[in-house]
Each structure stands twice: as structure tokens, then as C-alpha cells.
Short mmCIF file of C-alpha atoms in Angstrom, two decimals:
data_model
loop_
_atom_site.label_atom_id
_atom_site.label_comp_id
_atom_site.label_asym_id
_atom_site.label_seq_id
_atom_site.Cartn_x
_atom_site.Cartn_y
_atom_site.Cartn_z
CA MET B 1 206.09 129.85 173.52
CA PRO B 2 202.48 129.78 175.87
CA ASP B 3 201.59 131.81 178.46
CA VAL B 4 203.15 130.99 182.09
CA GLN B 5 201.17 132.29 184.14
CA ILE B 6 203.37 132.96 187.74
CA PRO B 7 201.24 133.64 191.15
CA ALA B 8 200.67 136.43 193.50
CA ARG B 9 203.27 135.85 196.24
CA PRO B 10 201.26 135.69 199.84
CA ARG B 11 201.34 139.13 200.45
CA ALA B 12 203.04 139.00 204.42
CA ARG B 13 201.01 138.92 207.74
CA ALA B 14 201.83 137.60 211.12
CA HIS B 15 201.29 134.11 211.76
CA ASP B 16 199.83 135.36 215.19
CA GLY B 17 197.38 137.19 214.22
CA GLY B 18 199.11 140.56 216.24
CA PRO B 19 200.01 144.11 214.61
CA SER B 20 202.62 143.40 212.45
CA ALA B 21 206.17 145.73 212.07
CA ALA B 22 204.25 148.38 210.30
CA GLU B 23 201.25 148.68 212.31
CA LEU B 24 204.02 149.23 214.81
CA LEU B 25 206.09 151.06 213.26
CA ASP B 26 202.49 153.54 212.21
CA PHE B 27 201.81 153.18 215.96
CA ALA B 28 204.30 154.77 216.88
CA HIS B 29 204.63 157.88 214.62
CA ARG B 30 201.42 158.45 215.07
CA THR B 31 201.95 158.07 219.49
CA ALA B 32 205.08 160.72 218.31
CA ALA B 33 203.61 163.36 217.17
CA ASP B 34 200.99 163.82 220.23
CA ARG B 35 202.67 166.41 221.71
CA ALA B 36 201.06 166.80 224.47
CA LEU B 37 201.49 163.36 225.89
CA ILE B 38 205.64 163.65 224.90
CA ALA B 39 205.63 166.42 227.10
CA SER B 40 203.56 164.52 229.82
CA LEU B 41 206.24 162.09 230.11
CA PRO B 42 208.89 162.59 233.59
CA LEU B 43 212.12 163.50 232.60
CA ASP B 44 214.59 162.73 234.86
CA PRO B 45 218.60 164.61 234.46
CA GLU B 46 220.12 161.23 235.93
CA GLY B 47 218.16 158.16 234.02
CA ARG B 48 215.75 156.68 231.97
CA THR B 49 212.08 157.21 232.71
CA TRP B 50 209.19 154.93 231.20
CA VAL B 51 205.70 154.79 230.92
CA ARG B 52 203.36 151.57 229.81
CA LEU B 53 201.17 152.70 226.89
CA ASP B 54 198.31 150.98 225.46
CA GLY B 55 199.60 149.56 222.72
CA PRO B 56 197.52 147.68 219.51
CA ARG B 57 195.96 144.74 219.26
CA GLY B 58 197.68 143.67 222.47
CA SER B 59 201.10 144.82 221.86
CA GLU B 60 203.48 146.50 224.44
CA ALA B 61 203.78 150.16 223.53
CA TRP B 62 206.97 152.38 226.01
CA LEU B 63 207.21 156.37 226.05
CA ILE B 64 210.93 156.22 227.57
CA GLY B 65 213.10 159.51 228.60
CA TRP B 66 216.42 159.27 227.69
CA PRO B 67 218.52 162.08 229.07
CA PRO B 68 222.42 163.17 227.27
CA GLY B 69 224.44 159.84 227.67
CA THR B 70 221.95 157.17 228.07
CA GLY B 71 221.73 153.64 226.39
CA THR B 72 220.63 150.37 226.51
CA GLY B 73 223.02 148.44 226.08
CA TRP B 74 222.92 145.29 222.71
CA HIS B 75 220.27 143.21 223.66
CA ASP B 76 216.89 141.90 222.08
CA HIS B 77 213.79 140.86 222.95
CA GLY B 78 213.28 137.91 223.04
CA GLY B 79 211.31 137.09 220.27
CA SER B 80 208.80 140.46 220.01
CA ARG B 81 208.83 142.09 216.57
CA GLY B 82 208.91 145.62 217.31
CA ALA B 83 209.39 149.29 216.01
CA PHE B 84 210.09 152.36 217.64
CA ALA B 85 209.90 156.82 216.33
CA ALA B 86 211.78 159.30 218.08
CA ALA B 87 209.45 162.15 219.53
CA ALA B 88 212.09 164.23 220.79
CA GLY B 89 215.69 165.24 220.62
CA GLU B 90 217.75 162.78 218.50
CA LEU B 91 218.48 159.22 219.05
CA THR B 92 221.17 156.60 217.14
CA GLU B 93 220.43 152.49 217.07
CA GLN B 94 223.64 150.72 216.26
CA SER B 95 222.60 147.69 215.02
CA LEU B 96 223.94 143.66 213.90
CA ALA B 97 222.65 143.01 210.10
CA ALA B 98 221.90 139.95 210.04
CA ALA B 99 219.67 137.83 211.99
CA LEU B 100 220.78 135.97 214.97
CA PRO B 101 219.61 132.94 216.20
CA THR B 102 217.67 133.24 219.61
CA GLU B 103 218.34 131.00 221.40
CA GLY B 104 221.23 127.96 221.59
CA TRP B 105 224.55 130.35 221.83
CA LYS B 106 226.29 131.64 224.56
CA THR B 107 229.05 133.58 222.68
CA LEU B 108 228.55 134.87 218.67
CA GLU B 109 232.09 135.97 216.65
CA LEU B 110 229.94 138.42 214.24
CA ALA B 111 231.30 138.66 211.02
CA ASP B 112 232.38 142.07 209.42
CA GLY B 113 229.82 143.84 207.60
CA VAL B 114 227.03 143.73 210.09
CA ASP B 115 227.45 145.96 212.03
CA ARG B 116 224.68 149.06 210.91
CA GLU B 117 223.85 153.13 212.31
CA ARG B 118 221.44 155.21 211.88
CA ARG B 119 220.62 158.54 213.43
CA LEU B 120 216.28 159.24 214.73
CA SER B 121 214.68 162.38 215.53
CA ASP B 122 211.35 164.16 213.82
CA GLY B 123 209.48 161.11 214.08
CA ARG B 124 211.41 158.74 211.85
CA GLY B 125 211.68 155.53 213.54
CA ARG B 126 212.14 151.88 212.65
CA ALA B 127 210.41 148.40 212.62
CA PHE B 128 212.07 145.28 213.22
CA GLY B 129 211.83 141.15 213.66
CA PRO B 130 212.22 138.66 215.83
CA HIS B 131 215.92 137.93 214.92
CA HIS B 132 216.31 142.27 215.49
CA VAL B 133 219.27 142.45 218.07
CA HIS B 134 220.53 146.56 218.40
CA GLN B 135 221.52 149.08 220.67
CA VAL B 136 219.68 152.50 221.77
CA LEU B 137 222.46 155.17 222.51
CA ASN B 138 221.34 159.01 222.62
CA LEU B 139 224.34 160.79 222.46
CA SER B 140 224.20 164.75 221.81
CA PRO B 141 225.65 165.43 225.88
CA ASP B 142 223.38 168.35 226.80
CA THR B 143 219.14 167.16 224.97
CA HIS B 144 216.58 164.74 226.83
CA ALA B 145 215.45 162.25 223.73
CA VAL B 146 211.70 160.61 223.92
CA SER B 147 210.74 157.78 222.13
CA VAL B 148 207.89 155.49 221.49
CA HIS B 149 208.75 151.43 221.08
CA ALA B 150 205.98 148.95 220.25
CA TYR B 151 206.39 145.47 220.45
CA TYR B 152 204.49 141.95 219.47
CA PRO B 153 204.15 139.63 221.14
CA PRO B 154 204.51 141.02 224.44
CA LEU B 155 207.76 140.94 225.30
CA PRO B 156 208.79 137.81 227.08
CA LEU B 157 212.46 137.78 228.35
CA MET B 158 215.15 140.33 226.99
CA ARG B 159 218.51 139.59 226.87
CA ARG B 160 221.60 141.53 226.49
CA TYR B 161 225.16 141.29 225.76
CA SER B 162 228.52 142.39 225.89
CA ARG B 163 230.49 143.01 222.79
CA THR B 164 233.80 143.36 222.13
CA GLY B 165 235.01 143.95 218.25
CA PRO B 166 233.64 141.49 216.49
CA VAL B 167 232.18 139.29 219.79
CA LEU B 168 228.90 139.14 221.10
CA ARG B 169 229.05 137.35 224.25
CA LEU B 170 225.06 136.33 226.62
CA GLU B 171 225.30 138.61 229.92
CA GLU B 172 222.04 137.82 231.00
CA VAL B 173 218.68 137.12 230.67
CA GLU B 174 215.75 139.55 232.23
CA ARG B 175 211.74 138.77 232.89
CA PRO B 176 209.36 141.57 232.32
CA GLU B 177 209.26 140.57 236.57
CA GLU B 178 212.23 142.83 236.07
CA TRP B 179 211.23 145.90 234.09
#
């Protein structure tokens, strides 16, 4: 039998020259470990606080404070890839293990088994692709959480969703000038 050579798979690279999701996650991890930066974020007992950071290679980055019991609600990132890491406290991410289309629908019925939940603390983080839908929550009754987030390309918009059981409904589209 003749030898058959199978070419190596090409390495996944950002097609647009920006940082990959792995590079964004590395940035989030390194920034979450910067104790002086994390301590500099003003925390509000009532609502989330945030400071914009310089992300790697043209990405958008944020340092976010989460009072006890706060969360984002279901949303996506307008087609940007991203990453985030917990710097203090613990965050819970609820996400969908399915690549949803970012346009062309108002209501989707989700299949069984697409729900995922993970808890992130102590510098742990995660990266995600451009079709990621999730919500991030600080479920603690008494402890603030702080996290670092990075996105590329910089967020062109965010879609906000409501969810009732398996039904996900597009509720609003936010533009950067509204943040």
C-alpha cells in the first residue's frame, strides 16, 4: 500500500488581523492578575461599574464590578469574539452550546441540551466565538465580583434577549453610544 501523506491542518488564525479568542483570554487572565488595577475599580453597592481598558491589537476591553445579585441578562456581542476572566469574587456564566445566527430572527425555540453553566473565580476565564449567547451573573448574596472582558472587533452592537423556557426572543439592539 503506498504511503499517503495527509497535510497538516492549517492553524486557526484571526482572518481579520485582530487578536484571536485565545489571545483575548490571555489578556483577560494577565489583567485579572493585576491586583493594583483590580483594587482601583470603584465599586457601587447598587449597580455595575466599569472602566474601559486598552485591549491587545485594537480590541475593546473592560474592567467590570458586579455587586451581589447583579447580572447582564441574555445577550450576544454583535458578531465579535471575546473572552473574560474573574479577578475577584465568583461569576456564573449561563450560555448556549449552539452557534446561533446573529441576524434574521426574532424568536428561536432552543433544542434540549443546549444549556451550559460554569462558575468562574480566582482568575479563571473563558473565550468564545462570534455567535456566543450568554448571561453573566454574580449570584453571591454579599460579595462583589470583578472581571476583565475583551472583544474583537470592538463591539459594533449588543443584542439583548429575553428567555422563557426554551424560547429565546430578541428584545433590543444596543449600539456603543448607549453604553
